[in-house]
Tab-separated table of C-alpha atoms in Angstrom:
chain	number	residue	atom	x	y	z
A	1	UNK	CA	-9.567	-2.904	12.781
A	2	UNK	CA	-6.194	-1.832	11.480
A	3	UNK	CA	-4.677	-5.253	11.864
A	4	UNK	CA	-5.297	-8.743	13.190
A	5	UNK	CA	-5.524	-8.818	16.969
A	6	UNK	CA	-5.280	-11.798	19.288
A	7	UNK	CA	-5.916	-12.253	22.963
A	8	UNK	CA	-4.529	-13.061	25.362
A	9	UNK	CA	-0.936	-12.392	24.322
A	10	UNK	CA	0.297	-14.879	26.908
A	11	UNK	CA	-1.497	-17.683	28.686
A	12	UNK	CA	-0.100	-19.985	31.344
A	13	UNK	CA	-2.388	-22.824	32.331
A	14	UNK	CA	-2.209	-26.045	34.262
A	15	UNK	CA	-2.324	-29.365	32.499
A	16	UNK	CA	-5.911	-30.549	32.169
A	17	UNK	CA	-7.498	-27.095	32.088
A	18	UNK	CA	-9.412	-25.704	29.110
A	19	UNK	CA	-8.264	-22.546	27.314
A	20	UNK	CA	-9.865	-20.200	24.809
A	21	UNK	CA	-7.839	-18.144	22.369
A	22	UNK	CA	-9.440	-15.256	20.504
A	23	UNK	CA	-8.726	-13.774	17.092
A	24	UNK	CA	-10.169	-10.584	15.629
A	25	UNK	CA	-9.345	-10.400	11.896
A	26	UNK	CA	-8.970	-7.390	9.659
A	27	UNK	CA	-12.359	-5.887	8.962
A	28	UNK	CA	-13.813	-7.232	5.719
A	29	UNK	CA	-11.493	-10.221	5.466
A	30	UNK	CA	-13.599	-13.291	4.789
A	31	UNK	CA	-10.909	-15.923	5.293
A	32	UNK	CA	-9.392	-16.703	8.695
A	33	UNK	CA	-6.659	-19.199	9.536
A	34	UNK	CA	-5.238	-20.684	12.715
A	35	UNK	CA	-1.643	-21.957	12.895
A	36	UNK	CA	0.562	-23.308	15.630
A	37	UNK	CA	4.276	-22.594	15.862
A	38	UNK	CA	6.597	-24.372	18.248
A	39	UNK	CA	9.934	-22.784	19.175
A	40	UNK	CA	12.174	-22.504	16.142
A	41	UNK	CA	9.756	-24.440	13.958
A	42	UNK	CA	7.579	-23.690	10.968
A	43	UNK	CA	3.886	-22.940	10.980
A	44	UNK	CA	1.552	-25.897	11.444
A	45	UNK	CA	-1.862	-25.376	9.843
A	46	UNK	CA	-4.780	-26.042	12.193
A	47	UNK	CA	-8.020	-24.835	10.608
A	48	UNK	CA	-9.379	-22.427	8.024
A	49	UNK	CA	-12.654	-20.476	7.897
A	50	UNK	CA	-14.313	-18.967	4.873
A	51	UNK	CA	-17.040	-16.819	6.379
A	52	UNK	CA	-18.423	-18.785	9.308
A	53	UNK	CA	-17.817	-22.234	7.853
A	54	UNK	CA	-14.696	-24.336	8.110
A	55	UNK	CA	-14.133	-26.216	4.820
A	56	UNK	CA	-11.115	-28.042	6.203
A	57	UNK	CA	-10.634	-29.133	9.818
A	58	UNK	CA	-8.055	-31.797	9.009
A	59	UNK	CA	-5.201	-29.896	10.663
A	60	UNK	CA	-6.657	-30.003	14.161
A	61	UNK	CA	-4.265	-32.244	16.147
A	62	UNK	CA	-6.935	-34.034	18.172
A	63	UNK	CA	-10.577	-33.842	19.211
A	64	UNK	CA	-9.491	-31.692	22.154
A	65	UNK	CA	-9.134	-28.832	19.682
A	66	UNK	CA	-12.132	-26.984	18.291
A	67	UNK	CA	-12.748	-23.619	16.695
A	68	UNK	CA	-15.662	-21.469	15.741
A	69	UNK	CA	-16.240	-18.219	13.979
A	70	UNK	CA	-19.340	-16.105	14.402
A	71	UNK	CA	-20.673	-13.217	12.367
A	72	UNK	CA	-17.939	-13.745	9.813
A	73	UNK	CA	-15.549	-11.979	12.156
A	74	UNK	CA	-14.160	-13.044	15.523
A	75	UNK	CA	-12.899	-16.590	15.926
A	76	UNK	CA	-12.215	-18.628	19.039
A	77	UNK	CA	-9.866	-21.599	19.254
A	78	UNK	CA	-10.611	-23.830	22.237
A	79	UNK	CA	-8.274	-26.439	23.626
A	80	UNK	CA	-9.806	-28.790	26.154
A	81	UNK	CA	-7.867	-30.753	28.772
A	82	UNK	CA	-4.596	-29.090	27.794
A	83	UNK	CA	-1.424	-31.154	27.630
A	84	UNK	CA	2.188	-30.020	27.855
A	85	UNK	CA	2.691	-30.727	24.154
A	86	UNK	CA	0.086	-28.047	23.411
A	87	UNK	CA	2.583	-25.397	24.522
A	88	UNK	CA	3.323	-23.229	21.494
A	89	UNK	CA	2.551	-19.886	19.908
A	90	UNK	CA	-0.887	-19.911	18.299
A	91	UNK	CA	-1.086	-17.570	15.336
A	92	UNK	CA	-4.165	-16.306	13.593
A	93	UNK	CA	-4.176	-14.825	10.103
A	94	UNK	CA	-6.772	-13.374	7.783
A	95	UNK	CA	-6.946	-12.699	4.075
A	96	UNK	CA	-9.348	-10.965	1.743
A	97	UNK	CA	-11.442	-13.063	-0.618
A	98	UNK	CA	-9.435	-15.700	-2.453
A	99	UNK	CA	-6.026	-14.080	-1.798
A	100	UNK	CA	-4.870	-17.079	0.214
A	101	UNK	CA	-1.259	-16.332	-0.647
A	102	UNK	CA	-1.206	-12.998	1.199
A	103	UNK	CA	-2.173	-13.562	4.792
A	104	UNK	CA	-1.987	-10.964	7.531
A	105	UNK	CA	-0.920	-12.393	10.861
A	106	UNK	CA	-1.752	-11.362	14.378
A	107	UNK	CA	0.910	-11.167	17.095
A	108	UNK	CA	0.030	-14.616	18.418
A	109	UNK	CA	-0.867	-16.113	21.777
A	110	UNK	CA	1.971	-17.805	23.609
A	111	UNK	CA	0.462	-20.772	25.459
A	112	UNK	CA	2.411	-22.484	28.211
A	113	UNK	CA	0.976	-25.602	29.809
A	114	UNK	CA	2.604	-26.466	33.142
B	1	UNK	CA	0.687	-34.550	0.986
B	2	UNK	CA	2.586	-31.323	0.890
B	3	UNK	CA	6.282	-30.914	1.662
B	4	UNK	CA	8.724	-28.064	1.283
B	5	UNK	CA	12.485	-28.063	1.730
B	6	UNK	CA	14.579	-25.014	2.503
B	7	UNK	CA	17.953	-24.595	4.222
B	8	UNK	CA	17.711	-24.224	7.980
B	9	UNK	CA	20.335	-21.485	8.297
B	10	UNK	CA	22.164	-19.017	6.051
B	11	UNK	CA	24.768	-16.426	7.010
B	12	UNK	CA	25.679	-13.477	4.782
B	13	UNK	CA	27.621	-10.231	5.008
B	14	UNK	CA	25.984	-6.820	5.159
B	15	UNK	CA	25.709	-5.321	1.690
B	16	UNK	CA	25.945	-8.693	-0.049
B	17	UNK	CA	23.355	-10.726	-1.951
B	18	UNK	CA	21.834	-13.929	-0.596
B	19	UNK	CA	19.566	-16.515	-2.213
B	20	UNK	CA	17.261	-18.764	-0.176
B	21	UNK	CA	16.086	-21.809	-2.105
B	22	UNK	CA	12.864	-23.718	-1.707
B	23	UNK	CA	11.845	-26.989	-3.328
B	24	UNK	CA	8.369	-28.386	-2.956
B	25	UNK	CA	6.229	-31.438	-3.557
B	26	UNK	CA	2.637	-30.304	-3.626
B	27	UNK	CA	-0.454	-31.697	-5.276
B	28	UNK	CA	-2.910	-29.069	-6.446
B	29	UNK	CA	-0.146	-26.444	-6.513
B	30	UNK	CA	-1.140	-22.874	-7.332
B	31	UNK	CA	1.722	-20.631	-6.269
B	32	UNK	CA	4.614	-19.918	-3.934
B	33	UNK	CA	4.669	-17.219	-1.264
B	34	UNK	CA	7.480	-15.922	0.915
B	35	UNK	CA	7.131	-14.591	4.460
B	36	UNK	CA	9.576	-12.913	6.834
B	37	UNK	CA	9.477	-13.395	10.586
B	38	UNK	CA	11.676	-11.562	13.064
B	39	UNK	CA	12.345	-13.206	16.419
B	40	UNK	CA	9.284	-12.812	18.622
B	41	UNK	CA	7.278	-11.278	15.788
B	42	UNK	CA	4.517	-12.341	13.455
B	43	UNK	CA	5.152	-13.499	9.887
B	44	UNK	CA	4.757	-10.774	7.278
B	45	UNK	CA	4.077	-11.318	3.595
B	46	UNK	CA	6.924	-10.552	1.184
B	47	UNK	CA	6.021	-11.854	-2.264
B	48	UNK	CA	4.041	-14.329	-4.340
B	49	UNK	CA	4.699	-16.147	-7.612
B	50	UNK	CA	1.946	-17.908	-9.503
B	51	UNK	CA	3.746	-17.926	-12.849
B	52	UNK	CA	7.271	-18.892	-13.806
B	53	UNK	CA	9.818	-16.135	-13.633
B	54	UNK	CA	11.123	-13.388	-11.429
B	55	UNK	CA	9.071	-10.929	-9.375
B	56	UNK	CA	10.925	-7.898	-8.043
B	57	UNK	CA	9.902	-5.787	-5.068
B	58	UNK	CA	12.600	-3.345	-4.087
B	59	UNK	CA	15.600	-5.173	-2.637
B	60	UNK	CA	13.706	-8.465	-2.624
B	61	UNK	CA	13.022	-10.673	-5.639
B	62	UNK	CA	11.336	-14.041	-5.861
B	63	UNK	CA	11.588	-16.664	-8.571
B	64	UNK	CA	9.479	-19.680	-9.479
B	65	UNK	CA	9.999	-22.611	-11.843
B	66	UNK	CA	6.880	-24.762	-11.839
B	67	UNK	CA	8.477	-27.438	-14.012
B	68	UNK	CA	11.297	-27.856	-11.471
B	69	UNK	CA	9.065	-27.425	-8.388
B	70	UNK	CA	11.591	-24.852	-7.235
B	71	UNK	CA	11.690	-21.269	-6.152
B	72	UNK	CA	13.996	-18.846	-4.416
B	73	UNK	CA	14.011	-15.570	-2.579
B	74	UNK	CA	16.820	-13.179	-3.464
B	75	UNK	CA	17.768	-10.434	-1.032
B	76	UNK	CA	20.091	-7.717	-2.317
B	77	UNK	CA	22.055	-5.021	-0.485
B	78	UNK	CA	21.632	-6.907	2.756
B	79	UNK	CA	21.018	-4.869	5.885
B	80	UNK	CA	21.312	-5.913	9.511
B	81	UNK	CA	17.540	-5.588	9.862
B	82	UNK	CA	17.125	-8.390	7.288
B	83	UNK	CA	18.262	-10.866	9.954
B	84	UNK	CA	15.121	-12.959	10.390
B	85	UNK	CA	13.560	-16.278	9.446
B	86	UNK	CA	12.216	-16.622	5.926
B	87	UNK	CA	9.479	-19.100	5.073
B	88	UNK	CA	8.388	-20.331	1.688
B	89	UNK	CA	4.768	-21.412	1.508
B	90	UNK	CA	2.869	-23.325	-1.164
B	91	UNK	CA	-0.632	-22.310	-2.111
B	92	UNK	CA	-2.587	-25.418	-3.028
B	93	UNK	CA	-6.118	-26.630	-3.431
B	94	UNK	CA	-7.400	-29.019	-0.791
B	95	UNK	CA	-10.090	-31.472	-1.812
B	96	UNK	CA	-10.689	-32.435	1.820
B	97	UNK	CA	-14.125	-31.598	3.158
B	98	UNK	CA	-15.761	-28.856	1.138
B	99	UNK	CA	-12.466	-28.018	-0.532
B	100	UNK	CA	-10.357	-24.960	0.029
B	101	UNK	CA	-7.220	-23.150	-0.948
B	102	UNK	CA	-4.541	-23.286	1.701
B	103	UNK	CA	-0.942	-22.385	2.447
B	104	UNK	CA	1.526	-24.955	3.683
B	105	UNK	CA	4.685	-23.448	5.158
B	106	UNK	CA	8.237	-24.723	5.072
B	107	UNK	CA	10.224	-24.957	8.290
B	108	UNK	CA	11.974	-21.649	7.601
B	109	UNK	CA	15.491	-20.421	6.923
B	110	UNK	CA	17.177	-18.395	9.632
B	111	UNK	CA	19.202	-15.637	7.959
B	112	UNK	CA	21.960	-14.006	9.948
B	113	UNK	CA	23.468	-10.836	8.490
B	114	UNK	CA	26.926	-10.065	9.862
B	115	UNK	CA	28.916	-6.816	9.597
């Protein structure tokens, strides 16, 4: 596609429910990143994919968070048993090859846990 | 670990020049990137420095000194539309797991351009 897309754009869920966030990277980009941004804060790294594998999962906040990427394209971030502290904007980015420094971001999913 | 320091807020007058500084402590450092984010928007890439010196892209320039672990973003001829948050980000090599190159972002500098 022309850019990185994410869905849904907004998600309101009740505490304890599971949510799935989707990211569709730029076509041909092999690297895909998930970040979390709380209001007025910086970007917190969650996980990184090179192709379908995730070399580094150390940023995932807890075992309630998981992510997968299939076909070297679409990625899904799943949060189980959501908590209020999970409320944030979840951003996905992709980059071509080893150009880690130039990432293209999607519009984000704003997650609100009530 | 990785840490970056940048001012939280800067205010400047339209037409002026502003410099946003960034200091970092990063093992496995490769380079420094800068991103712009307008309120409610996604971050967009501005520039990248892997070597010491100044990189110029139109009204924006970025500088890196690896020996001082320091960089800055220079914005010239400020326009109202430059009001946004600016993030420095370190590219570094992670030896965790299978190893990877990653970006760690600073907390951002909110730039307000006033008439």
